[in-house]
Every structure is written in structure tokens, then in C-alpha cells.
Amino acid sequence: MQRVATCLYRRNDQVLLLQKPRRGWWTCPGGKMEPAETVIDTVHREYKEETGLELISPQLRGVFTMVMEEEGMFQHEWMLFLFLAQEAAGEMLVHSQEGLLQWHPISMLDQLPMPEGDRLFIQQVLNHDRLLVGRFHYTPDFQLLDYHLHDTQERLCTSS
């Protein structure tokens, strides 16, 4: 199973997102874990590579199983570890090899093109201070079929 670590960097009422050129979708910078690497090592390495920034004290805020299925047949599965940071150091890149970096007002996130599951977990992480665990079930073109999210203290549970 592939493992991915990403980080949502929040500064005041804005978040830094990366626009991937393939689909034009906005996403949290990050990437795949290398063998024997920890999730915290991955998020620091990948974030620096994609943004030029060094994260300061990122906190794990989400662990999500992502499942892709086509016509009832399993296609692909990966684990996504989402961190939240409110501080970083260094000089931010404008463009990286992965795409365009840009600050976005939190109030405008609903209007950005992105996978619907990403929109859901980003909003939950920004509005709650607990670790979220969930599963997102997609078609190969990233149409969200269903999802289940709950926090580790069982105060929040959403699904479709």
C-alpha cells in the first residue's frame, strides 16, 4: 500500500496550496513515503522539496484510507497522513516542479477545484482540533462515491 504525507499550512485566515498541473486541482503539498521513512520525516522532506519551506512543529491531524474502485472492482488504495502547521521558515517558492503555490483565503476553499474528499477533510481539520480518521471511496476519475470520517474522541462523525 502506498503511503503519502501532506501538510496544510495555515497562516491567519489563509492556507498554502499547490495546484497540480495535470488536473488543475489544488491540494496540500506533500508526497510519497520512502522505504523506512517515518511520516514526520516524509512530511518535512516533501514539504521542503515542494514549497521551499521548513515546517515548524507540524501536528498530525488526519489518517485517511483512500480507495479507488471501478465498476465494483478494487483498483488502488493508499494511506494519507495529513498534518497541520501554523509556522514555517525559509523562502517560499512560487513554482515548484510539482506546480504553482498560492495562498488562499479559507473562506474561498469551496470555490477551488479539488477532489471533493480533500475539500471535506481540509474543512474538518480547519474547524476541529482533534485527530480525524476516515475512508474515502473514489472512482478512477476521483468522483467521490462515499466517505466516513470520525475523530479519535468520537465527537465528530460524518459519512455519506
GROMACS .gro file of C-alpha atoms in nm:
model
  160
    1MET     CA    1   0.000   0.000   0.000
    2GLN     CA    2   0.128   0.342  -0.091
    3ARG     CA    3   0.173   0.592   0.195
    4VAL     CA    4   0.153   0.968   0.144
    5ALA     CA    5   0.222   1.252   0.391
    6THR     CA    6   0.091   1.603   0.325
    7CYS     CA    7   0.061   1.924   0.522
    8LEU     CA    8  -0.196   2.200   0.537
    9TYR     CA    9  -0.008   2.518   0.628
   10ARG     CA   10  -0.240   2.777   0.782
   11ARG     CA   11  -0.136   3.137   0.830
   12ASN     CA   12  -0.408   3.355   0.983
   13ASP     CA   13  -0.715   3.304   0.763
   14GLN     CA   14  -0.528   3.159   0.465
   15VAL     CA   15  -0.384   2.824   0.363
   16LEU     CA   16  -0.098   2.748   0.125
   17LEU     CA   17  -0.200   2.508  -0.151
   18LEU     CA   18  -0.030   2.357  -0.453
   19GLN     CA   19  -0.200   2.349  -0.793
   20LYS     CA   20  -0.113   2.028  -0.974
   21PRO     CA   21  -0.083   2.085  -1.350
   22ARG     CA   22  -0.236   1.753  -1.458
   23ARG     CA   23  -0.593   1.835  -1.349
   24GLY     CA   24  -0.553   2.192  -1.227
   25TRP     CA   25  -0.666   2.082  -0.879
   26TRP     CA   26  -0.545   2.249  -0.561
   27THR     CA   27  -0.405   2.022  -0.292
   28CYS     CA   28  -0.189   2.017   0.020
   29PRO     CA   29   0.183   1.989  -0.061
   30GLY     CA   30   0.341   1.655   0.025
   31GLY     CA   31   0.421   1.321  -0.126
   32LYS     CA   32   0.508   0.956  -0.105
   33MET     CA   33   0.697   0.799   0.180
   34GLU     CA   34   1.028   0.637   0.101
   35PRO     CA   35   1.117   0.293   0.243
   36ALA     CA   36   1.190   0.301   0.620
   37GLU     CA   37   1.095   0.670   0.640
   38THR     CA   38   0.860   0.793   0.915
   39VAL     CA   39   0.555   1.003   0.830
   40ILE     CA   40   0.705   1.305   1.007
   41ASP     CA   41   1.031   1.269   0.812
   42THR     CA   42   0.829   1.242   0.490
   43VAL     CA   43   0.617   1.550   0.552
   44HIS     CA   44   0.925   1.760   0.635
   45ARG     CA   45   1.119   1.636   0.330
   46GLU     CA   46   0.833   1.657   0.081
   47TYR     CA   47   0.711   1.995   0.203
   48LYS     CA   48   1.059   2.144   0.172
   49GLU     CA   49   1.100   1.997  -0.178
   50GLU     CA   50   0.764   2.128  -0.300
   51THR     CA   51   0.748   2.467  -0.126
   52GLY     CA   52   1.100   2.565  -0.018
   53LEU     CA   53   0.966   2.598   0.338
   54GLU     CA   54   1.074   2.418   0.654
   55LEU     CA   55   0.771   2.323   0.863
   56ILE     CA   56   0.781   2.411   1.232
   57SER     CA   57   0.602   2.166   1.462
   58PRO     CA   58   0.352   2.012   1.219
   59GLN     CA   59   0.079   1.820   1.401
   60LEU     CA   60  -0.078   1.500   1.267
   61ARG     CA   61  -0.445   1.580   1.214
   62GLY     CA   62  -0.572   1.312   0.977
   63VAL     CA   63  -0.516   0.950   0.879
   64PHE     CA   64  -0.724   0.852   0.579
   65THR     CA   65  -0.763   0.537   0.373
   66MET     CA   66  -0.822   0.628   0.010
   67VAL     CA   67  -0.979   0.358  -0.206
   68MET     CA   68  -1.028   0.369  -0.582
   69GLU     CA   69  -1.279   0.139  -0.746
   70GLU     CA   70  -1.414   0.098  -1.098
   71GLU     CA   71  -1.742  -0.077  -1.169
   72GLY     CA   72  -1.731  -0.254  -0.834
   73MET     CA   73  -1.373  -0.370  -0.878
   74PHE     CA   74  -1.091  -0.259  -0.647
   75GLN     CA   75  -0.823  -0.063  -0.837
   76HIS     CA   76  -0.592   0.112  -0.591
   77GLU     CA   77  -0.556   0.202  -0.223
   78TRP     CA   78  -0.330   0.440  -0.034
   79MET     CA   79  -0.295   0.589   0.314
   80LEU     CA   80  -0.286   0.966   0.351
   81PHE     CA   81  -0.134   1.122   0.662
   82LEU     CA   82  -0.239   1.488   0.686
   83PHE     CA   83  -0.051   1.733   0.906
   84LEU     CA   84  -0.142   2.089   1.005
   85ALA     CA   85   0.124   2.355   1.058
   86GLN     CA   86   0.088   2.717   1.158
   87GLU     CA   87   0.453   2.813   1.125
   88ALA     CA   88   0.727   2.761   0.872
   89ALA     CA   89   1.065   2.911   0.793
   90GLY     CA   90   1.250   2.983   0.473
   91GLU     CA   91   1.183   3.134   0.134
   92MET     CA   92   0.864   3.010  -0.032
   93LEU     CA   93   0.886   2.905  -0.394
   94VAL     CA   94   0.625   3.038  -0.637
   95HIS     CA   95   0.654   2.744  -0.873
   96SER     CA   96   0.795   2.406  -0.787
   97GLN     CA   97   0.844   2.102  -1.004
   98GLU     CA   98   0.505   1.988  -0.874
   99GLY     CA   99   0.308   2.301  -0.969
  100LEU     CA  100   0.203   2.650  -0.863
  101LEU     CA  101   0.200   2.752  -0.495
  102GLN     CA  102  -0.050   3.010  -0.375
  103TRP     CA  103  -0.213   3.136  -0.056
  104HIS     CA  104  -0.592   3.105  -0.049
  105PRO     CA  105  -0.844   3.257   0.195
  106ILE     CA  106  -1.012   2.982   0.395
  107SER     CA  107  -1.348   3.139   0.308
  108MET     CA  108  -1.282   3.069  -0.062
  109LEU     CA  109  -1.186   2.699  -0.039
  110ASP     CA  110  -1.532   2.589  -0.155
  111GLN     CA  111  -1.468   2.759  -0.489
  112LEU     CA  112  -1.135   2.595  -0.571
  113PRO     CA  113  -1.116   2.290  -0.797
  114MET     CA  114  -1.005   1.991  -0.587
  115PRO     CA  115  -1.115   1.635  -0.513
  116GLU     CA  116  -1.431   1.651  -0.302
  117GLY     CA  117  -1.278   1.429  -0.033
  118ASP     CA  118  -0.986   1.672   0.004
  119ARG     CA  119  -1.234   1.959   0.044
  120LEU     CA  120  -1.414   1.767   0.319
  121PHE     CA  121  -1.110   1.673   0.524
  122ILE     CA  122  -0.945   2.015   0.483
  123GLN     CA  123  -1.259   2.185   0.616
  124GLN     CA  124  -1.282   1.942   0.907
  125VAL     CA  125  -0.914   1.985   1.001
  126LEU     CA  126  -0.952   2.364   0.993
  127ASN     CA  127  -1.264   2.354   1.211
  128HIS     CA  128  -1.167   2.091   1.471
  129ASP     CA  129  -0.859   2.039   1.683
  130ARG     CA  130  -0.866   1.661   1.706
  131LEU     CA  131  -0.714   1.380   1.501
  132LEU     CA  132  -0.951   1.264   1.228
  133VAL     CA  133  -0.959   0.912   1.088
  134GLY     CA  134  -1.154   0.815   0.781
  135ARG     CA  135  -1.202   0.643   0.449
  136PHE     CA  136  -1.274   0.799   0.111
  137HIS     CA  137  -1.404   0.585  -0.173
  138TYR     CA  138  -1.347   0.717  -0.529
  139THR     CA  139  -1.392   0.625  -0.893
  140PRO     CA  140  -1.074   0.637  -1.111
  141ASP     CA  141  -1.164   0.995  -1.216
  142PHE     CA  142  -1.191   1.095  -0.848
  143GLN     CA  143  -1.568   1.113  -0.823
  144LEU     CA  144  -1.637   1.068  -0.450
  145LEU     CA  145  -1.863   0.766  -0.405
  146ASP     CA  146  -1.881   0.773  -0.026
  147TYR     CA  147  -1.678   0.856   0.282
  148HIS     CA  148  -1.666   0.811   0.658
  149LEU     CA  149  -1.489   1.048   0.898
  150HIS     CA  150  -1.466   1.039   1.274
  151ASP     CA  151  -1.242   1.198   1.530
  152THR     CA  152  -1.043   0.994   1.777
  153GLN     CA  153  -1.259   1.121   2.063
  154GLU     CA  154  -1.579   1.014   1.879
  155ARG     CA  155  -1.731   1.363   1.897
  156LEU     CA  156  -1.750   1.408   1.523
  157CYS     CA  157  -1.880   1.151   1.277
  158THR     CA  158  -1.981   1.226   0.922
  159SER     CA  159  -2.043   0.995   0.630
  160SER     CA  160  -2.227   0.967   0.304
   0.00000   0.00000   0.00000
